[in-house]
Short mmCIF file of C-alpha atoms in Angstrom, two decimals:
data_model
loop_
_atom_site.label_atom_id
_atom_site.label_comp_id
_atom_site.label_asym_id
_atom_site.label_seq_id
_atom_site.Cartn_x
_atom_site.Cartn_y
_atom_site.Cartn_z
CA MET A 1 0.00 0.00 0.00
CA THR A 2 1.43 3.38 -1.02
CA SER A 3 1.52 6.26 1.45
CA ALA A 4 -0.62 9.33 0.93
CA PRO A 5 1.10 11.99 -1.17
CA ILE A 6 2.42 15.10 0.54
CA LEU A 7 0.36 18.05 -0.66
CA ARG A 8 2.21 21.33 -1.08
CA ARG A 9 0.21 22.80 -3.93
CA ALA A 10 0.51 26.29 -2.48
CA LEU A 11 3.37 27.40 -0.24
CA LEU A 12 2.40 30.80 1.18
CA TYR A 13 5.10 33.07 2.59
CA VAL A 14 3.95 35.16 5.54
CA PRO A 15 6.15 37.95 6.97
CA GLY A 16 7.31 36.85 10.42
CA SER A 17 7.34 40.45 11.62
CA SER A 18 3.59 40.96 11.05
CA LYS A 19 1.33 39.53 13.75
CA ARG A 20 -1.69 40.67 11.73
CA MET A 21 -0.69 38.80 8.58
CA MET A 22 0.28 35.72 10.54
CA GLU A 23 -3.08 35.63 12.30
CA LYS A 24 -4.87 36.04 8.96
CA ALA A 25 -2.88 33.15 7.48
CA ARG A 26 -3.99 30.88 10.32
CA GLY A 27 -7.56 31.20 9.07
CA LEU A 28 -6.81 30.14 5.50
CA ASN A 29 -7.31 26.78 3.84
CA VAL A 30 -3.80 26.31 2.48
CA ASP A 31 -1.48 23.36 2.16
CA CYS A 32 1.62 25.04 3.55
CA ILE A 33 2.51 28.35 5.16
CA ALA A 34 6.08 29.47 5.73
CA TYR A 35 6.57 32.18 8.31
CA ASP A 36 9.34 34.24 6.77
CA LEU A 37 12.48 35.45 8.53
CA GLU A 38 14.38 36.15 5.33
CA ASP A 39 13.36 38.48 2.50
CA ALA A 40 10.16 39.81 4.07
CA VAL A 41 11.87 40.94 7.29
CA THR A 42 14.38 43.77 7.63
CA ALA A 43 17.61 43.24 9.54
CA ALA A 44 16.37 45.39 12.43
CA GLN A 45 13.13 43.39 12.69
CA LYS A 46 14.64 39.90 12.66
CA PRO A 47 15.21 39.48 16.44
CA THR A 48 11.62 40.46 17.20
CA ALA A 49 10.24 38.41 14.30
CA ARG A 50 11.90 35.24 15.63
CA HIS A 51 9.96 35.52 18.86
CA ILE A 52 6.72 36.42 17.12
CA ILE A 53 7.07 33.23 15.07
CA LYS A 54 7.99 31.14 18.12
CA ASP A 55 4.85 32.35 19.89
CA ALA A 56 2.72 31.58 16.82
CA LEU A 57 4.16 28.06 16.67
CA ASN A 58 3.05 27.48 20.25
CA LEU A 59 -0.57 28.33 19.48
CA PRO A 60 -3.00 25.48 18.66
CA ARG A 61 -2.50 24.19 15.14
CA PRO A 62 -4.56 26.13 12.56
CA GLY A 63 -7.37 23.92 11.30
CA GLY A 64 -7.13 24.69 7.59
CA VAL A 65 -3.34 24.63 7.29
CA ARG A 66 -1.76 21.26 6.51
CA GLU A 67 1.85 22.20 7.14
CA VAL A 68 3.51 25.00 9.12
CA GLY A 69 7.04 25.97 8.22
CA VAL A 70 9.58 28.73 8.79
CA ARG A 71 11.89 30.20 6.20
CA VAL A 72 15.12 30.95 8.03
CA ASN A 73 17.94 33.09 6.71
CA ALA A 74 20.60 31.61 4.47
CA VAL A 75 23.22 29.51 6.21
CA GLU A 76 26.02 31.61 4.73
CA THR A 77 24.73 34.76 6.52
CA GLY A 78 25.35 33.28 9.96
CA LEU A 79 21.75 34.13 10.93
CA ALA A 80 20.25 30.70 10.36
CA LEU A 81 21.56 29.34 13.66
CA GLN A 82 20.08 32.29 15.55
CA ASP A 83 16.77 31.72 13.76
CA LEU A 84 16.72 28.01 14.53
CA ARG A 85 17.59 28.41 18.21
CA VAL A 86 14.45 30.49 18.70
CA VAL A 87 11.90 28.94 16.34
CA LEU A 88 12.72 25.41 17.51
CA GLN A 89 11.17 26.46 20.80
CA GLY A 90 7.83 26.40 18.94
CA ARG A 91 6.01 23.09 19.22
CA ASN A 92 3.95 23.07 16.03
CA LEU A 93 6.76 23.27 13.51
CA ASP A 94 6.69 20.88 10.58
CA THR A 95 9.22 22.25 8.12
CA ILE A 96 12.29 24.44 7.78
CA VAL A 97 12.62 26.27 4.47
CA VAL A 98 16.28 26.93 3.72
CA PRO A 99 16.98 29.74 1.22
CA LYS A 100 19.97 30.23 -1.07
CA VAL A 101 21.11 26.62 -0.83
CA GLU A 102 24.47 26.45 -2.57
CA SER A 103 25.71 23.04 -1.51
CA ALA A 104 24.89 19.90 0.44
CA GLY A 105 26.64 21.44 3.43
CA ASP A 106 23.91 24.05 3.84
CA LEU A 107 21.33 21.34 4.39
CA THR A 108 23.49 19.08 6.54
CA PHE A 109 24.13 22.10 8.79
CA VAL A 110 20.39 22.65 9.32
CA SER A 111 19.79 18.93 9.72
CA ASN A 112 22.51 18.69 12.39
CA VAL A 113 21.02 21.61 14.31
CA LEU A 114 17.67 19.82 14.26
CA ASP A 115 19.26 16.55 15.40
CA HIS A 116 20.84 18.25 18.42
CA SER A 117 17.85 20.39 19.35
CA ASN A 118 15.32 19.81 22.10
CA HIS A 119 12.34 20.12 19.78
CA PRO A 120 9.73 17.52 20.79
CA ASN A 121 9.18 16.38 17.19
CA LYS A 122 12.69 16.94 15.85
CA SER A 123 12.85 13.58 14.09
CA SER A 124 9.89 14.48 11.87
CA VAL A 125 10.79 18.07 10.97
CA LYS A 126 11.39 18.26 7.21
CA ILE A 127 13.54 20.54 5.08
CA LEU A 128 12.64 22.37 1.87
CA ALA A 129 15.53 23.77 -0.16
CA LEU A 130 15.34 26.97 -2.19
CA LEU A 131 17.55 26.77 -5.28
CA GLU A 132 18.47 30.27 -6.39
CA SER A 133 21.77 30.17 -8.27
CA ALA A 134 23.70 28.56 -11.07
CA ARG A 135 25.79 26.63 -8.57
CA SER A 136 22.73 25.13 -6.89
CA ILE A 137 21.50 23.77 -10.23
CA ILE A 138 24.91 22.38 -11.16
CA ASP A 139 25.34 20.74 -7.72
CA ILE A 140 21.75 19.52 -7.45
CA ARG A 141 22.74 15.85 -7.17
CA GLN A 142 24.76 16.47 -4.02
CA ILE A 143 22.01 18.66 -2.59
CA CYS A 144 19.37 15.98 -3.20
CA THR A 145 21.40 13.33 -1.38
CA SER A 146 22.51 15.53 1.53
CA THR A 147 19.93 14.55 4.17
CA PRO A 148 16.91 12.26 4.47
CA ARG A 149 15.03 15.25 5.89
CA LEU A 150 14.93 16.86 2.44
CA SER A 151 11.30 16.85 1.33
CA GLY A 152 11.14 19.46 -1.41
CA LEU A 153 13.04 21.54 -3.96
CA ILE A 154 11.88 25.10 -4.62
CA PHE A 155 12.88 27.28 -7.56
CA ALA A 156 13.55 30.94 -6.73
CA ALA A 157 13.40 32.70 -10.07
CA GLU A 158 14.24 36.26 -9.07
CA ASP A 159 17.54 35.46 -7.39
CA PHE A 160 18.39 32.97 -10.13
CA ALA A 161 17.85 35.69 -12.74
CA LYS A 162 20.05 38.03 -10.74
CA ASP A 163 22.80 35.42 -10.46
CA LEU A 164 22.80 34.82 -14.22
CA SER A 165 22.28 38.50 -15.14
CA ILE A 166 19.17 37.64 -17.15
CA THR A 167 15.73 39.26 -17.28
CA ARG A 168 12.53 37.44 -16.39
CA THR A 169 10.05 37.46 -19.28
CA PRO A 170 6.38 36.41 -19.40
CA SER A 171 7.30 33.28 -21.38
CA LEU A 172 9.68 32.08 -18.61
CA THR A 173 11.76 30.34 -21.29
CA GLU A 174 14.94 31.73 -19.74
CA PHE A 175 14.31 29.42 -16.77
CA LEU A 176 13.61 26.27 -18.76
CA LEU A 177 16.84 24.43 -17.97
CA ALA A 178 16.74 25.23 -14.25
CA ARG A 179 13.08 24.30 -13.83
CA GLN A 180 13.38 21.03 -15.72
CA THR A 181 16.52 20.15 -13.77
CA ILE A 182 14.64 20.65 -10.51
CA THR A 183 11.62 18.55 -11.43
CA THR A 184 13.79 15.80 -12.89
CA ALA A 185 16.02 15.70 -9.82
CA ALA A 186 13.02 15.57 -7.48
CA ARG A 187 11.72 12.48 -9.29
CA ALA A 188 15.13 10.87 -9.61
CA TYR A 189 15.82 11.14 -5.88
CA ASN A 190 12.25 10.49 -4.65
CA ILE A 191 11.85 13.97 -3.19
CA PRO A 192 8.09 14.51 -2.69
CA SER A 193 7.78 18.16 -3.72
CA ALA A 194 9.01 20.26 -6.61
CA ILE A 195 7.69 23.78 -6.04
CA ASP A 196 7.67 26.34 -8.82
CA LEU A 197 8.48 30.04 -8.97
CA VAL A 198 6.43 32.89 -7.52
CA CYS A 199 3.96 34.69 -9.77
CA THR A 200 4.98 38.24 -8.91
CA SER A 201 1.92 39.76 -10.68
CA TYR A 202 -0.28 38.66 -7.80
CA ARG A 203 -3.32 40.67 -8.97
CA ASP A 204 -3.18 39.21 -12.50
CA ILE A 205 -5.21 36.01 -12.30
CA ALA A 206 -4.75 35.17 -15.98
CA THR A 207 -0.97 35.24 -15.60
CA LEU A 208 -1.18 33.18 -12.42
CA GLU A 209 -3.32 30.55 -14.13
CA ARG A 210 -0.98 30.40 -17.11
CA GLU A 211 2.05 29.97 -14.87
CA CYS A 212 0.31 27.23 -12.88
CA LEU A 213 -0.57 25.22 -15.97
CA ASP A 214 2.95 25.71 -17.30
CA GLY A 215 4.36 24.44 -14.00
CA VAL A 216 2.06 21.42 -13.92
CA GLY A 217 3.10 20.55 -17.47
CA MET A 218 6.75 20.74 -16.45
CA GLY A 219 6.30 18.34 -13.54
CA PHE A 220 6.00 20.71 -10.59
CA ASN A 221 3.42 19.75 -7.97
CA GLY A 222 3.20 23.11 -6.19
CA LYS A 223 3.88 26.82 -6.44
CA GLN A 224 5.11 29.53 -4.11
CA VAL A 225 2.58 32.26 -3.40
CA ILE A 226 3.03 35.68 -1.84
CA HIS A 227 -0.59 36.77 -1.38
CA PRO A 228 -3.63 34.95 0.06
CA SER A 229 -5.63 35.78 -3.08
CA GLN A 230 -3.39 33.39 -5.05
CA VAL A 231 -4.00 30.35 -2.86
CA ASP A 232 -7.33 29.06 -4.19
CA VAL A 233 -6.30 29.37 -7.84
CA VAL A 234 -3.00 27.60 -7.27
CA GLN A 235 -4.48 24.77 -5.21
CA ARG A 236 -7.21 24.17 -7.78
CA LEU A 237 -4.85 24.05 -10.75
CA PHE A 238 -2.30 21.83 -9.02
CA LEU A 239 -4.92 19.12 -8.65
CA PRO A 240 -5.84 16.77 -11.51
CA GLY A 241 -8.62 18.04 -13.76
CA GLU A 242 -12.05 16.46 -14.05
CA GLY A 243 -11.18 14.52 -17.21
CA GLN A 244 -7.95 13.23 -15.70
CA VAL A 245 -9.76 12.04 -12.58
CA ARG A 246 -12.46 10.27 -14.58
CA ALA A 247 -9.88 8.53 -16.75
CA ALA A 248 -7.94 7.40 -13.67
CA VAL A 249 -11.05 5.99 -11.99
CA LYS A 250 -11.97 4.09 -15.16
CA VAL A 251 -8.51 2.55 -15.25
CA LEU A 252 -8.72 1.46 -11.62
CA VAL A 253 -12.22 0.01 -11.95
CA ALA A 254 -11.24 -1.92 -15.08
CA GLU A 255 -8.00 -3.00 -13.43
CA GLY A 256 -9.96 -4.81 -10.74
CA VAL A 257 -11.74 -6.85 -13.40
CA ALA A 258 -8.52 -7.50 -15.34
CA GLU A 259 -6.78 -8.75 -12.22
CA VAL A 260 -9.51 -11.31 -11.58
CA GLU A 261 -9.15 -12.40 -15.19
CA GLY A 262 -5.38 -12.69 -14.84
CA ARG A 263 -4.60 -10.05 -17.46
CA GLY A 264 -1.37 -8.11 -16.99
CA SER A 265 -2.03 -5.63 -19.78
CA TRP A 266 -5.26 -4.80 -21.53
CA GLY A 267 -7.06 -2.13 -23.51
CA LEU A 268 -9.35 0.68 -22.44
CA ASP A 269 -10.83 3.37 -24.64
CA GLY A 270 -8.50 2.38 -27.45
CA ARG A 271 -5.22 2.56 -25.50
CA MET A 272 -3.10 -0.07 -23.83
CA VAL A 273 -3.08 -0.16 -20.05
CA ASP A 274 -0.18 -1.68 -18.14
CA ARG A 275 1.47 -1.25 -14.75
CA PRO A 276 2.84 2.33 -15.25
CA VAL A 277 -0.60 3.54 -16.39
CA ILE A 278 -2.24 1.92 -13.37
CA GLU A 279 0.27 3.46 -10.96
CA ALA A 280 -0.28 6.89 -12.52
CA ALA A 281 -4.03 6.45 -12.05
CA ARG A 282 -3.49 5.57 -8.39
CA ARG A 283 -1.41 8.70 -7.90
CA THR A 284 -4.14 10.82 -9.46
CA VAL A 285 -6.82 9.40 -7.21
CA GLY A 286 -4.48 9.61 -4.23
CA LYS A 287 -3.99 13.34 -4.77
CA MET A 288 -7.73 13.92 -4.79
CA GLU A 289 -8.17 11.88 -1.63
CA ALA A 290 -5.32 13.68 0.11
CA ALA A 291 -6.92 17.02 -0.80
CA GLY A 292 -10.23 15.88 0.66
CA VAL A 293 -12.05 16.09 -2.69
CA ASP A 294 -15.10 13.81 -2.89
CA ILE A 295 -14.97 11.79 -6.11
CA SER A 296 -17.47 9.13 -5.02
CA GLY A 297 -19.77 10.24 -7.82
CA VAL A 298 -17.11 9.44 -10.38
CA TRP A 299 -16.60 5.97 -8.93
CA GLU A 300 -20.34 5.38 -9.04
CA ALA A 301 -20.64 6.60 -12.62
CA GLU A 302 -17.79 4.37 -13.82
CA LYS A 303 -18.49 1.28 -11.73
CA GLU A 304 -19.40 -0.84 -14.78
CA THR A 305 -16.19 -0.08 -16.68
CA LYS A 306 -14.50 -3.21 -18.04
CA PRO A 307 -11.25 -3.81 -19.90
CA GLU A 308 -11.48 -4.26 -23.64
#
């Protein structure tokens, strides 16, 4: 039996220095929030923000939020250790988001701090790595194998563009190599999440939708968001569509019949179905179940499906 997929369709950054924004985020229905100690917080605000986040992590878990994380400062700044010492005093911490990961050493450093902390759930705290430079893409193999805590790769387009002295365009073609490298590496090393770039035009829904569909087509299973208004669109588009769900259910219903008949491969709707197709169908249905989407009507409608 396969485990339920980890859902990180939307990863919402929330400034750790804003109690108001953090309280608002607690009321959202969102897969993952990351209280931010890095880009959204000025140097002068960081000491206060650490304690604001710690206090928030000691509140009861928010009902609509699946995963609560903290984006610390980059390891190379020397601030990450200060961040971790404070936020690891918060009980309800699931994930550490590590920015500007340049090498495996950045992640082993964070993992070692977790191992030697007094956090009550330290063994289950996961790490997400932000890849923001040419070096991180070139050294992605070492990064992916650095720690078993690594649970996701995130592409940071703005810093990557800065590192390469390129300009972001609406087509996003300038990021093609980096994005495909990230999704391929995530699959190759069984890392659950590959999370795509931020849509910086947060009021432009058409652009957001286009970027989501582009990301899905490239193999990403989530997207970073910077405004609550983006969450519903992103989480809808990073789930399988109605036609995809119906096709998956038909495969699984017919597969039950084929198994009884002892058929390893068979036809359905004019195409051959074998083990990879069946596993893909199970993943599709699993995503819907993990998201709490009721597809019982689809199962009922397709209950008579048989292999050809």
